[in-house]
PDB file of C-alpha atoms in Angstrom:
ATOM      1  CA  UNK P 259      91.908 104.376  99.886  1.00  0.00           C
ATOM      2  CA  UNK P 260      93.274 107.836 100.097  1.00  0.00           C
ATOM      3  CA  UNK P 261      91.495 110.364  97.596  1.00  0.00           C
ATOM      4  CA  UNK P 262      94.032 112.930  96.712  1.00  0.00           C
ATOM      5  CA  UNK P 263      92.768 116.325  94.985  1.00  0.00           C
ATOM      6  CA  UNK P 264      94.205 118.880  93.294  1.00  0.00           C
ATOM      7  CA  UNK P 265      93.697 122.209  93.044  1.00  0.00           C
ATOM      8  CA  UNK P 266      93.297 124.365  90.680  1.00  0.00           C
ATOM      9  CA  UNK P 267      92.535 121.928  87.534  1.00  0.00           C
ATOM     10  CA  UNK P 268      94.263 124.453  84.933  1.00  0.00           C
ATOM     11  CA  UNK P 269      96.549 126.829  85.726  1.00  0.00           C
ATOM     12  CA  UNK P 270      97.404 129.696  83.325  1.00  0.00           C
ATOM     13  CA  UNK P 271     100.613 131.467  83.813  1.00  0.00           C
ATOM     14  CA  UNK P 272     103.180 134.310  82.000  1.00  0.00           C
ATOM     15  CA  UNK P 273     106.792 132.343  81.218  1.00  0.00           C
ATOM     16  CA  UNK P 274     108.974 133.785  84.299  1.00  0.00           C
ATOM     17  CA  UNK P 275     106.423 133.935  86.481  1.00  0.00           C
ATOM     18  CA  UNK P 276     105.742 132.353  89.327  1.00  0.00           C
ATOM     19  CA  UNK P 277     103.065 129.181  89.572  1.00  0.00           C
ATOM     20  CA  UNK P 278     101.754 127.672  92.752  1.00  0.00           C
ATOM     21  CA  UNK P 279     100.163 123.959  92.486  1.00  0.00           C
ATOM     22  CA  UNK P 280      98.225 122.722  95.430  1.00  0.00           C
ATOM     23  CA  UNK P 281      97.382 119.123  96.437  1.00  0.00           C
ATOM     24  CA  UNK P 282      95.077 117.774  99.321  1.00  0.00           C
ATOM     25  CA  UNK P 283      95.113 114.387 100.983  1.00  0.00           C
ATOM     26  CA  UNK P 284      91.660 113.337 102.594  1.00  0.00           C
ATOM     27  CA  UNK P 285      93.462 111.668 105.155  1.00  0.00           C
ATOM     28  CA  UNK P 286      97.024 112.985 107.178  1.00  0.00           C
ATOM     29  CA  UNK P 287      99.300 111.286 104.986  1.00  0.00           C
ATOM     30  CA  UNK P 288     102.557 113.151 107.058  1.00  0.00           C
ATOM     31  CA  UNK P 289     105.306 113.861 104.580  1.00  0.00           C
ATOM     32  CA  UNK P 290     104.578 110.689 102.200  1.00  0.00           C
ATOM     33  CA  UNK P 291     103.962 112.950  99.051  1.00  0.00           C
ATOM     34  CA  UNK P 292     105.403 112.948  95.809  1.00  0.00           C
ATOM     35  CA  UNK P 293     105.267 115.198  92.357  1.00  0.00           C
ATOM     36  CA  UNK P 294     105.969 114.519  89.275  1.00  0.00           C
ATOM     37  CA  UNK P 295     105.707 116.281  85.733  1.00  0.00           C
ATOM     38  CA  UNK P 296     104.229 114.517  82.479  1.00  0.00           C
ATOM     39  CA  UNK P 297     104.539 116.083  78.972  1.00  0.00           C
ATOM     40  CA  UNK P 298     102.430 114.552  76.418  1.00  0.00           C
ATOM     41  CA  UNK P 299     103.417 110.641  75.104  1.00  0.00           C
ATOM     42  CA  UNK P 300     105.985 110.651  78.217  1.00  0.00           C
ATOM     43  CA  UNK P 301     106.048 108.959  81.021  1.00  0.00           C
ATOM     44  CA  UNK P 302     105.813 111.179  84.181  1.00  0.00           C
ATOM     45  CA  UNK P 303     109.182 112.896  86.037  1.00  0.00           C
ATOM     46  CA  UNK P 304     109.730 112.189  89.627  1.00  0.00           C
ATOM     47  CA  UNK P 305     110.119 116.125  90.761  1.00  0.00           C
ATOM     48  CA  UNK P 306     109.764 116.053  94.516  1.00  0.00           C
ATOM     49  CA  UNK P 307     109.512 113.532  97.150  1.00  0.00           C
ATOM     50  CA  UNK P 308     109.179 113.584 100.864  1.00  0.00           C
ATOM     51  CA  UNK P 309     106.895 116.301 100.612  1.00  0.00           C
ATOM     52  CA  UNK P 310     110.112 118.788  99.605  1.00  0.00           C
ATOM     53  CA  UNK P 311     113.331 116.769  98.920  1.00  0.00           C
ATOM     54  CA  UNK P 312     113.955 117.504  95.401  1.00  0.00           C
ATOM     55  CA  UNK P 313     114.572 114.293  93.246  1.00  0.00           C
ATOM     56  CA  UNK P 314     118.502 113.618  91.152  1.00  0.00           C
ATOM     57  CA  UNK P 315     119.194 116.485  88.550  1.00  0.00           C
ATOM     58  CA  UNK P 316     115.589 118.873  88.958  1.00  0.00           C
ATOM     59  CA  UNK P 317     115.953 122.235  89.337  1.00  0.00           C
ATOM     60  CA  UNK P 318     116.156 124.447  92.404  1.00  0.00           C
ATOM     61  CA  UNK P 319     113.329 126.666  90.752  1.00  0.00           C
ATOM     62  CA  UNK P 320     110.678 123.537  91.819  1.00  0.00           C
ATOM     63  CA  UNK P 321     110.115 123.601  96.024  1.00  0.00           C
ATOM     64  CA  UNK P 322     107.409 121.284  97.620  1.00  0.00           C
ATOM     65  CA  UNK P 323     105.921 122.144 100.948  1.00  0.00           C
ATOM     66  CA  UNK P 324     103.464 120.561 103.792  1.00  0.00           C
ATOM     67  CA  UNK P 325     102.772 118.230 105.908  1.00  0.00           C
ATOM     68  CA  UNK P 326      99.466 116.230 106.800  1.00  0.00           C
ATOM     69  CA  UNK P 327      97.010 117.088 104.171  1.00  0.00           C
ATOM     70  CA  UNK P 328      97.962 120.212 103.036  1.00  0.00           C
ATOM     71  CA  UNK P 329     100.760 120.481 100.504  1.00  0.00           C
ATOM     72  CA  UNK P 330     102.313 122.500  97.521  1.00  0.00           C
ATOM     73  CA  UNK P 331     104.409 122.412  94.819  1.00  0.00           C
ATOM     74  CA  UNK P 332     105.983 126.327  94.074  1.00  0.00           C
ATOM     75  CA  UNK P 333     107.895 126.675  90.356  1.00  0.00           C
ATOM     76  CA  UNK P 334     110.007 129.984  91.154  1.00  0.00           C
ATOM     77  CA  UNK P 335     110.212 131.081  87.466  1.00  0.00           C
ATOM     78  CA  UNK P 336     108.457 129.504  84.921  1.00  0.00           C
ATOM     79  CA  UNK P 337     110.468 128.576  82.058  1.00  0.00           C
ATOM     80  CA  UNK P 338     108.661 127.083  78.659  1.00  0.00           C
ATOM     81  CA  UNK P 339     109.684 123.604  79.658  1.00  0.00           C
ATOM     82  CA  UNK P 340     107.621 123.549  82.532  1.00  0.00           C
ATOM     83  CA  UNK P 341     104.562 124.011  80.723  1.00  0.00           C
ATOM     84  CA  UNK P 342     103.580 120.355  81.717  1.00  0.00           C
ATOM     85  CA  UNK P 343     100.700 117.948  83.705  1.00  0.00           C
ATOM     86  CA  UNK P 344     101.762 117.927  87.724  1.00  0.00           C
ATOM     87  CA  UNK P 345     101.026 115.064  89.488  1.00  0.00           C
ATOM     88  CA  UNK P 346     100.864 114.578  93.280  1.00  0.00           C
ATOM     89  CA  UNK P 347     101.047 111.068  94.853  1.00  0.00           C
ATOM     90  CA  UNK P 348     100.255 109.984  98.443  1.00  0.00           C
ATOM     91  CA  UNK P 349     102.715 106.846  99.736  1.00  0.00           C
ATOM     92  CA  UNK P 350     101.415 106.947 103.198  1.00  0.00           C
ATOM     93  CA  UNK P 351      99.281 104.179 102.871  1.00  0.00           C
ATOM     94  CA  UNK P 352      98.610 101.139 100.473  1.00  0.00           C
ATOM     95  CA  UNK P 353      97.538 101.104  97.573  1.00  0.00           C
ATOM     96  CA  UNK P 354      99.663 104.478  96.576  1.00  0.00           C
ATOM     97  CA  UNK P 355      97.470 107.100  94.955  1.00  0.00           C
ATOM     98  CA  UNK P 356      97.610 109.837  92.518  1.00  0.00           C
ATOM     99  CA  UNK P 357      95.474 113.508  91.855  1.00  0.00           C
ATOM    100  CA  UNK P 358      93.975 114.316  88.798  1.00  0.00           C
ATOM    101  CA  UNK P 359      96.515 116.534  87.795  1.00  0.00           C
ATOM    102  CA  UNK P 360      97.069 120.043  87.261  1.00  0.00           C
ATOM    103  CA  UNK P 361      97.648 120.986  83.683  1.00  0.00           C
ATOM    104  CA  UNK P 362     100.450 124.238  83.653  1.00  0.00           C
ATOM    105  CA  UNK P 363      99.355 126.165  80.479  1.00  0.00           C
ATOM    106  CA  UNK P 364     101.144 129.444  78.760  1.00  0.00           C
ATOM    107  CA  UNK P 365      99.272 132.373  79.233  1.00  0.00           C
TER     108      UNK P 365
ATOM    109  CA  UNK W 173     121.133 105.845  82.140  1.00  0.00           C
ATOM    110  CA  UNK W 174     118.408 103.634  82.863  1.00  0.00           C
ATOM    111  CA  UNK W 175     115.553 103.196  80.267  1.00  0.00           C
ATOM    112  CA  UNK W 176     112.739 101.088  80.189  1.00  0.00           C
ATOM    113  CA  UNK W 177     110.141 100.605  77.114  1.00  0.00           C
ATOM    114  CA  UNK W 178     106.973  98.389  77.382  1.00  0.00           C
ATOM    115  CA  UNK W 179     105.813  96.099  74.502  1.00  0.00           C
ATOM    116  CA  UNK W 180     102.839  93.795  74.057  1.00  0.00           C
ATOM    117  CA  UNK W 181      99.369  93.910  71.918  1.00  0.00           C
ATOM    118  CA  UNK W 182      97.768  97.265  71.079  1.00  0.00           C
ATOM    119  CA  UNK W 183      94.112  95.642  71.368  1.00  0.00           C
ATOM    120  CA  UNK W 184      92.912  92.913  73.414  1.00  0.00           C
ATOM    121  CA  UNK W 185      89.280  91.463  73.467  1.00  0.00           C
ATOM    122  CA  UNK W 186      87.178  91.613  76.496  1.00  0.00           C
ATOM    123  CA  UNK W 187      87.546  88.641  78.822  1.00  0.00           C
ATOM    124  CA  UNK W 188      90.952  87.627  77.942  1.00  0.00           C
ATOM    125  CA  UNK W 189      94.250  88.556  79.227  1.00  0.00           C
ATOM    126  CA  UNK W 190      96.363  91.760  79.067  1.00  0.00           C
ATOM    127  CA  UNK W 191      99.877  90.779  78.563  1.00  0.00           C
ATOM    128  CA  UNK W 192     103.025  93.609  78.780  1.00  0.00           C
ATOM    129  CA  UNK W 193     106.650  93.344  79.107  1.00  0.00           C
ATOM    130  CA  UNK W 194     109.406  96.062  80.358  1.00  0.00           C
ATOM    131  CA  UNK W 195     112.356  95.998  78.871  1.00  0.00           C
ATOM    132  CA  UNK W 196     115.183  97.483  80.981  1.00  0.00           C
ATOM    133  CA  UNK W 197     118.582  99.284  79.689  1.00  0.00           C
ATOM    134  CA  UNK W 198     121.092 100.770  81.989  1.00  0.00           C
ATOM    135  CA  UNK W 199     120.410  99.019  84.894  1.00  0.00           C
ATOM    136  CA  UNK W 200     120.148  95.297  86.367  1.00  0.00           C
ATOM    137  CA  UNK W 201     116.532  94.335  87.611  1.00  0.00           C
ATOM    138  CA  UNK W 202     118.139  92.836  90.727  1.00  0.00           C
ATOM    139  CA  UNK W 203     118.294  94.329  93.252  1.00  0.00           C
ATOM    140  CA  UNK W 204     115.036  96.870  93.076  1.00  0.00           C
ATOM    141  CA  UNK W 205     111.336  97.225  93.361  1.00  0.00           C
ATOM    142  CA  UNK W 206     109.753  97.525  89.726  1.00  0.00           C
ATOM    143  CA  UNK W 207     106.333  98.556  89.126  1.00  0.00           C
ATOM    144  CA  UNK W 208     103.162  99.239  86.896  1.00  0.00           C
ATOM    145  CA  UNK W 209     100.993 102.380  86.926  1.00  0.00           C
ATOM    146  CA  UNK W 210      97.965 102.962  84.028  1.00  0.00           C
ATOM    147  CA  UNK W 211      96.278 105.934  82.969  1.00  0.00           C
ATOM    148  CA  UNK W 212      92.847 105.528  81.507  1.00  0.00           C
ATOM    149  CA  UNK W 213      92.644 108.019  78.819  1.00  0.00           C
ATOM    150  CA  UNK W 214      91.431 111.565  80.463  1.00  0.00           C
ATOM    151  CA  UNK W 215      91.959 110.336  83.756  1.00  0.00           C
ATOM    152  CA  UNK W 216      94.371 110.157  86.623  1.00  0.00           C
ATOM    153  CA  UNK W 217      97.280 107.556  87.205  1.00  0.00           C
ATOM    154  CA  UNK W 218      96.087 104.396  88.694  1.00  0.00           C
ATOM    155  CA  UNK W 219      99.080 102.191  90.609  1.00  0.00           C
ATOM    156  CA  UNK W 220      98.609  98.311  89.954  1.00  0.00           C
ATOM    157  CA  UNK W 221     101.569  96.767  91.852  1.00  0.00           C
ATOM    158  CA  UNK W 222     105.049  96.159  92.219  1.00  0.00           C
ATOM    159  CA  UNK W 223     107.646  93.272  92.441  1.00  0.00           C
ATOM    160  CA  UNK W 224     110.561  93.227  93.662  1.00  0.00           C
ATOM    161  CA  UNK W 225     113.890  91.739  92.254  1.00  0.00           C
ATOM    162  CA  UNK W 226     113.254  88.407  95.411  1.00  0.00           C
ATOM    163  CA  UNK W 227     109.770  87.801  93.546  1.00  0.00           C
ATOM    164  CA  UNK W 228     108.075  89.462  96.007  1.00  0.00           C
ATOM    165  CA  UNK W 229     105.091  91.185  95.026  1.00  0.00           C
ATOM    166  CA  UNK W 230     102.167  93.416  96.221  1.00  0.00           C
ATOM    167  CA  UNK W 231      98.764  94.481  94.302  1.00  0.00           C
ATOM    168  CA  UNK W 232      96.360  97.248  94.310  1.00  0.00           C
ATOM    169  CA  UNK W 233      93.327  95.358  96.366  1.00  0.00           C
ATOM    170  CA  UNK W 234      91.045  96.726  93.565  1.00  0.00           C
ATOM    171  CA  UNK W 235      92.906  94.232  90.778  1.00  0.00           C
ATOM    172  CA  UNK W 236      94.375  91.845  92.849  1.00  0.00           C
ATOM    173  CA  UNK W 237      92.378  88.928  91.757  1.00  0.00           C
ATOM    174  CA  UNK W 238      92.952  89.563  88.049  1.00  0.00           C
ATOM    175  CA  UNK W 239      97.006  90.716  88.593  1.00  0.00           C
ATOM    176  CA  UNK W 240      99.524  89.128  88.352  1.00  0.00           C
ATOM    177  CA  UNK W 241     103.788  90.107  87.880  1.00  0.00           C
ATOM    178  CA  UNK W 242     106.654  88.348  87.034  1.00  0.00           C
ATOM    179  CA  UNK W 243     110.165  88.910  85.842  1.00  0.00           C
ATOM    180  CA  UNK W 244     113.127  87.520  83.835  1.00  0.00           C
ATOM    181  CA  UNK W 245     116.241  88.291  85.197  1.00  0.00           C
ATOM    182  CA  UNK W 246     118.244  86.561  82.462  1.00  0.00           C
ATOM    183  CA  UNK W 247     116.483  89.114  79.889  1.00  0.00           C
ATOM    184  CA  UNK W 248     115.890  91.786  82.384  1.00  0.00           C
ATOM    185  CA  UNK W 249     112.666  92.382  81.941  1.00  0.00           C
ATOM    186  CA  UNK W 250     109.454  92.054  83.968  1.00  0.00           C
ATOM    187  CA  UNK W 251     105.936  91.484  83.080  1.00  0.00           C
ATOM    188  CA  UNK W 252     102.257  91.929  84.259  1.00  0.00           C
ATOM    189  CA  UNK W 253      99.254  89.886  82.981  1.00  0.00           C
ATOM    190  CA  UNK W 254      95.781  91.269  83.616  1.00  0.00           C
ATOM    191  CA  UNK W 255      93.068  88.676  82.851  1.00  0.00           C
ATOM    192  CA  UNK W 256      89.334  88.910  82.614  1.00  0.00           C
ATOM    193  CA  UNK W 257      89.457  92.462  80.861  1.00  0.00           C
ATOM    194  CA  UNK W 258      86.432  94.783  80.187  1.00  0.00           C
ATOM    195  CA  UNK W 259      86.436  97.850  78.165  1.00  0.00           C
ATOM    196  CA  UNK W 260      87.707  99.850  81.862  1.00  0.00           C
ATOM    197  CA  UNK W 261      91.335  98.284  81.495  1.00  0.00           C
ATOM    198  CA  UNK W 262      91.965 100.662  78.265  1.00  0.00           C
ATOM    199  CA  UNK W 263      94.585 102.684  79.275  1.00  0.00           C
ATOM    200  CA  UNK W 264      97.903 103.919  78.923  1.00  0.00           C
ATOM    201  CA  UNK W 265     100.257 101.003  80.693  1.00  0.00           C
ATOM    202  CA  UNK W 266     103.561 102.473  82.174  1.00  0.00           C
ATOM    203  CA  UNK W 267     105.859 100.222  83.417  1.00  0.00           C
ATOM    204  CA  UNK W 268     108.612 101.995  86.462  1.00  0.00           C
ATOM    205  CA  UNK W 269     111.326 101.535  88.592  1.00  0.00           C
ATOM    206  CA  UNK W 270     110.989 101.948  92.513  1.00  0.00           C
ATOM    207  CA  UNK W 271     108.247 101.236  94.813  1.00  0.00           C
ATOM    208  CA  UNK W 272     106.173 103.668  96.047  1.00  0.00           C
ATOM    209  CA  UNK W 273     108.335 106.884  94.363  1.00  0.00           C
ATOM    210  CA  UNK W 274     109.005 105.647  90.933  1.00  0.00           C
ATOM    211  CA  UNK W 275     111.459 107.491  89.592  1.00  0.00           C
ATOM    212  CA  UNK W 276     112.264 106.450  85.981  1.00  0.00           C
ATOM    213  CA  UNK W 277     109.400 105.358  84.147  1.00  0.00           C
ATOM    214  CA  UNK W 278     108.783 104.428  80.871  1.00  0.00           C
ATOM    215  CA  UNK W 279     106.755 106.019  77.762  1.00  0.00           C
ATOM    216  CA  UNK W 280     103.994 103.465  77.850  1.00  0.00           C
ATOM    217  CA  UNK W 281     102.046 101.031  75.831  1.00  0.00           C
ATOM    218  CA  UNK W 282      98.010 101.757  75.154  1.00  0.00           C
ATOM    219  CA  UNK W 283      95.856  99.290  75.504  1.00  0.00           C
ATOM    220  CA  UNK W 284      92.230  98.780  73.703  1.00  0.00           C
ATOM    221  CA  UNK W 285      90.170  96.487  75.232  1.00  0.00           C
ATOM    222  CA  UNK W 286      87.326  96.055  72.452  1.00  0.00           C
ATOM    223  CA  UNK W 287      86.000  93.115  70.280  1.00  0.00           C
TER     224      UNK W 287
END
């Protein structure tokens, strides 16, 4: 099973600035990776899949990058409705796996 | 738009079965891959399996003895039954649509397992 890690845990940032999410596959995974967003007693968002193809209707200020093992998720501006969980998911390989999550607080 | 809400018991006792429905709005089960994901409370997102509209199905090797999904097309819903649970199935039970990038899911149902 692919272990999938995120990086950093909590991530503290100033509405309109800029917030950089990182996500590591233990395994090259090419450009099977997905992101999504959960706000609390929701289910989570699809943002990004495809490593950077962003999903129907989200924003231009959310970009994903990588390829392999290395990846990122970039929000350009933060604006208060991004305060949120951010997932990443692996589909390379069966069963599909998730990270732990990086929790986007206000600063 | 397509909406889907998950209903079954709050609080099951350990050793017997975990049973869930999906309800889907906006959008005929036939046709697509439909899926379960749970989230242990304080922990990550766990994928369970999918099935598609055929009946075709496919389970995370770690439950695959204890899974198992169906679905309704005449109510449009689809189901999952976990049996043999312990205290580790408590979670948060979010039923989806799509296989492997979900991308509507629903709110979700939590589950106790305790006596």
């Amino acid at each position: 099973e692919i272990v999938m890690t995120q990086s950093p845990a909590t991530l503290s940032v100033s509405p309109g600035e800029r917030a950089t999410l990182s996500c590591r596959a233990s395994q090259s995974i090419s450009s099977n990776l997905a992101w999504y967003q959960q706000k609390p007693g929701l289910g989570p968002r699809l943002l990004i899949y495809g490593a950077s193809t962003r999903a129907t209707g989200i924003s231009a200020r959310f970009s994903g990058s990588g390829s392999g093992t290395e990846f990122t998720l970039t929000i350009s501006s933060l604006q208060s409705e991004d305060f949120a969980v951010y997932y990443c998911q692996q589909y390379n390989n069966w069963p599909p796996t998730f990270g732990q999550g990086t929790k986007v607080e206000i600063k | 738009q397509v909406q889907l809400q998950e209903s079954g018991p709050g609080l099951v006792k350990p050793s017997d079965t975990l049973s869930l429905t999906c309800s889907v709005s906006g959008a005929s089960i036939s046709g697509s891959y439909w899926s379960w994901i749970r989230q242990p409370p304080g922990k990550g997102l766990e994928w369970i399996g999918y099935i598609h509209s055929s009946g075709t199905t496919h389970y995370n090797p770690s439950l695959n003895s204890r899974v198992t999904l169906s679905l309704d097309t005449s109510k449009n819903q689809f189901s999952l039954k976990l049996t043999s649970v312990t205290a580790a199935d408590t979670a948060v039970y979010h039923c989806a649509r799509g296989s492997p990038v979900p991308d509507n899911w629903g709110q979700g149902a939590l589950v106790t397992v305790s006596s």
